[in-house]
PDB file of C-alpha atoms in Angstrom:
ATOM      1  CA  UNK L   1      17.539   9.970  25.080  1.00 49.00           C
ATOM      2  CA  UNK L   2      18.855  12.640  27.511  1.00 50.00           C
ATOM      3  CA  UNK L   3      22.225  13.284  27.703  1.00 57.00           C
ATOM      4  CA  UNK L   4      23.431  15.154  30.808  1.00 59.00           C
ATOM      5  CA  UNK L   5      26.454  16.814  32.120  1.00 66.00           C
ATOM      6  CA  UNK L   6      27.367  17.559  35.607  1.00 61.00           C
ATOM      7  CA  UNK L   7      29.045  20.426  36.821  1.00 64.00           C
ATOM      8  CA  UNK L   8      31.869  20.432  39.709  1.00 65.00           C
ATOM      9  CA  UNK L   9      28.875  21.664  42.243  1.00 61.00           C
ATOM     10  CA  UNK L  10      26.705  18.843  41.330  1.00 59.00           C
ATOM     11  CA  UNK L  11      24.592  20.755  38.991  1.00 63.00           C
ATOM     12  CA  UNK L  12      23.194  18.715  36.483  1.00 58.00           C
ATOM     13  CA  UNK L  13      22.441  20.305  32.583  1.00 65.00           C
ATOM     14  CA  UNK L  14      20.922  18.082  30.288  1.00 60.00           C
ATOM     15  CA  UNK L  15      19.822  17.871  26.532  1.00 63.00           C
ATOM     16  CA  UNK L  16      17.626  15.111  24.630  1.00 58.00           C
ATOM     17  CA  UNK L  17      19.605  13.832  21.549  1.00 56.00           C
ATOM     18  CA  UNK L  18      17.791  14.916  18.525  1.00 59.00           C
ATOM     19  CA  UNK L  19      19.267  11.131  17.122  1.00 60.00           C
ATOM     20  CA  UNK L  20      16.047   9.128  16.597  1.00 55.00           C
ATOM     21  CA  UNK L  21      18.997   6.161  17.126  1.00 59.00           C
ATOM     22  CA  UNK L  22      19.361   6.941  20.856  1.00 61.00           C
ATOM     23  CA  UNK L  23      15.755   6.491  21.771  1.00 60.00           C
ATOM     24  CA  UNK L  24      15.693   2.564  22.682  1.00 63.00           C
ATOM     25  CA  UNK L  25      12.479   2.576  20.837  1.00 75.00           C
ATOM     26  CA  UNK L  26      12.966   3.810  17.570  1.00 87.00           C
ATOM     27  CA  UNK L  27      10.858   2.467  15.124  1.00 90.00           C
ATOM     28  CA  UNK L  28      10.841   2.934  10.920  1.00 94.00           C
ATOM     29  CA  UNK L  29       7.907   4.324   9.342  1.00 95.00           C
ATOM     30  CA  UNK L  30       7.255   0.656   8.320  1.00 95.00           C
ATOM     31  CA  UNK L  31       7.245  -0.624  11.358  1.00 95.00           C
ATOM     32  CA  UNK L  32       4.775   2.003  13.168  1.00 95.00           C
ATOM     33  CA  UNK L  33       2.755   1.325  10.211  1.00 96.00           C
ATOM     34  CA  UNK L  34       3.050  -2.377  10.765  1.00 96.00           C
ATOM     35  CA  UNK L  35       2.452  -1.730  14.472  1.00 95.00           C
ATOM     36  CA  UNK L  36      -0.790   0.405  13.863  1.00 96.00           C
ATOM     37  CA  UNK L  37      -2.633  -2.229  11.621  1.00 97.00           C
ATOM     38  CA  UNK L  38      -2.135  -5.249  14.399  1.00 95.00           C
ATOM     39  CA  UNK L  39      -5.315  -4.041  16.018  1.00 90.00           C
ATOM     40  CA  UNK L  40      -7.379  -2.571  13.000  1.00 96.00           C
ATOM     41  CA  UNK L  41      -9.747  -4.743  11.322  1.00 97.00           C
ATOM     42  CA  UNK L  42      -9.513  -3.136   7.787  1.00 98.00           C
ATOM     43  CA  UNK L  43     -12.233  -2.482   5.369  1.00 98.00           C
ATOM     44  CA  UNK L  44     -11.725  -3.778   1.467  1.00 98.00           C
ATOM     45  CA  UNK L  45     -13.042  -0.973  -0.826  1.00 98.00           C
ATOM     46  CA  UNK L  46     -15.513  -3.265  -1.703  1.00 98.00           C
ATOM     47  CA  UNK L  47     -17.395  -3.655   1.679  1.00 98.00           C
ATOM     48  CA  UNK L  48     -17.251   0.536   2.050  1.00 98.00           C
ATOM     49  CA  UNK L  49     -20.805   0.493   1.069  1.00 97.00           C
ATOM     50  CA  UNK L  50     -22.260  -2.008   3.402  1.00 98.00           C
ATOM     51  CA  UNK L  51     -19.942  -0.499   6.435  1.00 98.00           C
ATOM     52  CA  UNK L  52     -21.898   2.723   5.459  1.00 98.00           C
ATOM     53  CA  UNK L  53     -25.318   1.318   5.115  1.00 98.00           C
ATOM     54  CA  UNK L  54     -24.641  -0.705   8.415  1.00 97.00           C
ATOM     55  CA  UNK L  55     -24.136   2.706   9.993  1.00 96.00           C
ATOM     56  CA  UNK L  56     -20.456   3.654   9.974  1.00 97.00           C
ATOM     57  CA  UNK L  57     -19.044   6.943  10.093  1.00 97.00           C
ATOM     58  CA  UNK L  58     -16.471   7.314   7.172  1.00 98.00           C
ATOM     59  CA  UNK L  59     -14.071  10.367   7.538  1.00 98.00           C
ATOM     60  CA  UNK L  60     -12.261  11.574   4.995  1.00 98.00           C
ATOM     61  CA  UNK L  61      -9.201  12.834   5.822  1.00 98.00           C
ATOM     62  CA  UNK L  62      -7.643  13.750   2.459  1.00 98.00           C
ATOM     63  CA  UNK L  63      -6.548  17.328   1.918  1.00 97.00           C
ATOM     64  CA  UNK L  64      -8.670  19.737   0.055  1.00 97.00           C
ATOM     65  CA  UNK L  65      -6.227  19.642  -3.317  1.00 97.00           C
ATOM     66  CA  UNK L  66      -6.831  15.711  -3.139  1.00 98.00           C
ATOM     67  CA  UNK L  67     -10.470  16.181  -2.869  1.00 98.00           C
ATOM     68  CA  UNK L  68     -10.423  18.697  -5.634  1.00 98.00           C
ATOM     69  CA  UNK L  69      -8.668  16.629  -8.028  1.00 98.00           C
ATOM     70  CA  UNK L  70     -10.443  13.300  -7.329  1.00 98.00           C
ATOM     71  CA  UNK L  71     -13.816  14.122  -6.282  1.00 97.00           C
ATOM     72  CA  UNK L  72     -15.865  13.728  -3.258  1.00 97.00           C
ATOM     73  CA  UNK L  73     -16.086  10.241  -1.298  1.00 98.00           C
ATOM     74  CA  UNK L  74     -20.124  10.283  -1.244  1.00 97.00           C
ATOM     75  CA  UNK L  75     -21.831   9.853   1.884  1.00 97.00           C
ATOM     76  CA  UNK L  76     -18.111  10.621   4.118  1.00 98.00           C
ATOM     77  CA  UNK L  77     -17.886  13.263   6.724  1.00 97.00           C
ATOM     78  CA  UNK L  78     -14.807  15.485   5.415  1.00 98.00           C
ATOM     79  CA  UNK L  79     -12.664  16.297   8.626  1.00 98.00           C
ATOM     80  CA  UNK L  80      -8.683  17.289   8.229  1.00 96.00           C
ATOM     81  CA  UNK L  81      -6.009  15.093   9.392  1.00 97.00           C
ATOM     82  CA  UNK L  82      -4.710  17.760  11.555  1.00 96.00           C
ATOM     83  CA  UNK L  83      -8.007  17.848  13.972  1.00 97.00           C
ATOM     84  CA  UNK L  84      -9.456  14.462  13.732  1.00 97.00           C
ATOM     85  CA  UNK L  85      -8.642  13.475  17.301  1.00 97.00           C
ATOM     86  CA  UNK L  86     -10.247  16.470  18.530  1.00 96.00           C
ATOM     87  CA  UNK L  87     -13.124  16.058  16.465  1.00 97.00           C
ATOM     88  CA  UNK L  88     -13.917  12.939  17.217  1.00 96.00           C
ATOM     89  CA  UNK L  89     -12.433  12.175  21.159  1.00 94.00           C
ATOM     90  CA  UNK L  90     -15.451  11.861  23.265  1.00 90.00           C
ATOM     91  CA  UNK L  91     -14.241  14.075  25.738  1.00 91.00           C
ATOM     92  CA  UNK L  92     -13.408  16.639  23.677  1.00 93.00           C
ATOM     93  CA  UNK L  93     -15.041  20.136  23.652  1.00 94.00           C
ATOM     94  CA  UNK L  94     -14.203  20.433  19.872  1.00 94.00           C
ATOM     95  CA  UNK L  95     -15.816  17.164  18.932  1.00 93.00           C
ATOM     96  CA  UNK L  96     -18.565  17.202  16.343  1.00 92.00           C
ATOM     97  CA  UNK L  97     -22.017  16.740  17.247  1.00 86.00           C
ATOM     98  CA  UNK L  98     -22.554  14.173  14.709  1.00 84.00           C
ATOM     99  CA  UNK L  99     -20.262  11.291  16.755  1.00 82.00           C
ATOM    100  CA  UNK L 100     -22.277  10.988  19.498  1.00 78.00           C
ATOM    101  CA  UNK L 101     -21.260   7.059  19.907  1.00 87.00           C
ATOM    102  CA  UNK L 102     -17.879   6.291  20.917  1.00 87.00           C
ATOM    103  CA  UNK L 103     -18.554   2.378  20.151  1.00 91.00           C
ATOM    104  CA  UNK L 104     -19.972   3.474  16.466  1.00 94.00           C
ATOM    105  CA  UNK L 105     -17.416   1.540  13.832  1.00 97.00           C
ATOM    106  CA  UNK L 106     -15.434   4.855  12.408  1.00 97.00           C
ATOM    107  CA  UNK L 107     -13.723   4.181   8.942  1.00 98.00           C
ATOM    108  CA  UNK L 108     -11.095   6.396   8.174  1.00 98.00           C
ATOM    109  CA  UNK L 109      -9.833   6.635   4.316  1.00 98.00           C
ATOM    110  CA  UNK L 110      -6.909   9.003   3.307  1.00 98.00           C
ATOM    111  CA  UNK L 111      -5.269   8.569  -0.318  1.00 98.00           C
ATOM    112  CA  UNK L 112      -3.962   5.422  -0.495  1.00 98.00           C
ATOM    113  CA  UNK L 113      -4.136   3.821   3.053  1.00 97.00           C
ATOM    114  CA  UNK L 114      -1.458   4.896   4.654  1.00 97.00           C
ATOM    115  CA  UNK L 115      -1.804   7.622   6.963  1.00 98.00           C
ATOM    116  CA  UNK L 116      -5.433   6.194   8.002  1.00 98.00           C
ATOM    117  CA  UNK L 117      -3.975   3.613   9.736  1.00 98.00           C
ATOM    118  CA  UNK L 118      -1.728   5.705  11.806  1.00 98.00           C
ATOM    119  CA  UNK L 119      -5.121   8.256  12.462  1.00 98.00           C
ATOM    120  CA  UNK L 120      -7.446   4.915  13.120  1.00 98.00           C
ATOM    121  CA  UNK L 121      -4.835   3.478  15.335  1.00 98.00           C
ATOM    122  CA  UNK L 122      -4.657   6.876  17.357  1.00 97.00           C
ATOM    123  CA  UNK L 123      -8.275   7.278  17.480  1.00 96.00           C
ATOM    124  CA  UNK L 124      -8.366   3.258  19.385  1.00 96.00           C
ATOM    125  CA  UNK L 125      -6.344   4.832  21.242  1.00 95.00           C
ATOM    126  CA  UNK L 126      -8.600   7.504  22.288  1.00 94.00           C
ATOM    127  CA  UNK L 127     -10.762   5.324  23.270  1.00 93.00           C
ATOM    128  CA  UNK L 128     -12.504   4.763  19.980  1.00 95.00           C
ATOM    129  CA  UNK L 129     -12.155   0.896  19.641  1.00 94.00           C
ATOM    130  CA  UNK L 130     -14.256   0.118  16.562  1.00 96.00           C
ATOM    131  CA  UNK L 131     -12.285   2.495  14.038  1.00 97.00           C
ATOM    132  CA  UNK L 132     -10.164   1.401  11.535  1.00 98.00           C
ATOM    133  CA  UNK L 133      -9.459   2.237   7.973  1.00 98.00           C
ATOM    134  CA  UNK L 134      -9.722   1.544   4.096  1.00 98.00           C
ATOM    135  CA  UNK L 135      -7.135  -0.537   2.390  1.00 98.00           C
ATOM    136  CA  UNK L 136      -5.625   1.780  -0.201  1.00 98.00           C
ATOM    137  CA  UNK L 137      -7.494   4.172   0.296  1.00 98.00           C
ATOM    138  CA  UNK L 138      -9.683   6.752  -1.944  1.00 98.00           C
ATOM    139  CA  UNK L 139      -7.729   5.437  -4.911  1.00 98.00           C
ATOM    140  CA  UNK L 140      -9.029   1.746  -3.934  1.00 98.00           C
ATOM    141  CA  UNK L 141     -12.401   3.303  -3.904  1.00 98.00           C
ATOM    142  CA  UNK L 142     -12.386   4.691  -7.041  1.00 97.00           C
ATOM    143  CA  UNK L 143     -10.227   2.193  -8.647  1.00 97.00           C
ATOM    144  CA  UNK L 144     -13.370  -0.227  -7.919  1.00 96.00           C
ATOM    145  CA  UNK L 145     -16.070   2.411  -9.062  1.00 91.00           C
ATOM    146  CA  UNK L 146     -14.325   2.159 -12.582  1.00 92.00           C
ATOM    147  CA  UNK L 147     -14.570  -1.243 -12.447  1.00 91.00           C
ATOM    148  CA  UNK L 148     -18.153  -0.956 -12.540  1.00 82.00           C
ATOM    149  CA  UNK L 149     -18.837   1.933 -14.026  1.00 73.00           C
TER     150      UNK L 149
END
């Protein structure tokens, strides 16, 4: 919210309150999250597979120390969190030549589930209407492969 004040000549100086409570639409962490799921159709860990097979692009988004300490999601396309939308935005100059569909189903996965929904949400945004992400994550993933294994 700006906050201005007016000289005697009519001169107006203003500031925007660094308050997140005087923007009238504030939101918790929570609720963005809450607000970035309503339009994702989330994968289960279990279904990554057949979301691959059935020709979905799976980013993984996890930072390199992540990676390094829990191994490599097989068959994902490794881009960091702080470029996805220009790698992937169709209109981009930046974007990778391997997304070459902007109605191809993108899932993103990040460590637990979190911050994929916020980057799947943005990429919808973008245009991008079939991405979404993986509930809980790389941890979900390999949480299942144990299971198995």
């Amino acid at each position: 919210m700006k906050q201005c004040q007016f000289s005697d000549d009519g001169v107006a100086t203003c500031q925007r309150s660094l308050d997140p409570r005087d923007s009238p639409r504030t939101l918790t962490i929570n609720q963005l999250l809450l607000e970035s799921r309503v339009g994702l159709e989330r994968v289960h860990a279990s279904d990554l597979e057949r979301e691959m097979a059935a020709g979905a692009l799976v980013v993984d988004t996890r930072p390199v120390d992540q990676r390094d300490r829990d191994g490599d999601l097989p068959g994902a396309v490794v881009i960091d969190r702080n470029v996805l939308e220009w790698r992937l935005d169709p209109s981009s100059p930046h974007r990778l030549s391997i997304f070459d569909d902007p109605a191809r189903r993108i899932v993103v996965v990040c460590n637990e589930g979190y911050s994929s929904s916020l980057a799947a949400h943005t990429l919808q945004r973008l245009g991008l209407t079939r991405a979404t992400d993986l509930i809980g994550g790389f941890q979900a993933w390999a949480a299942l492969r144990k299971q198995s294994d």
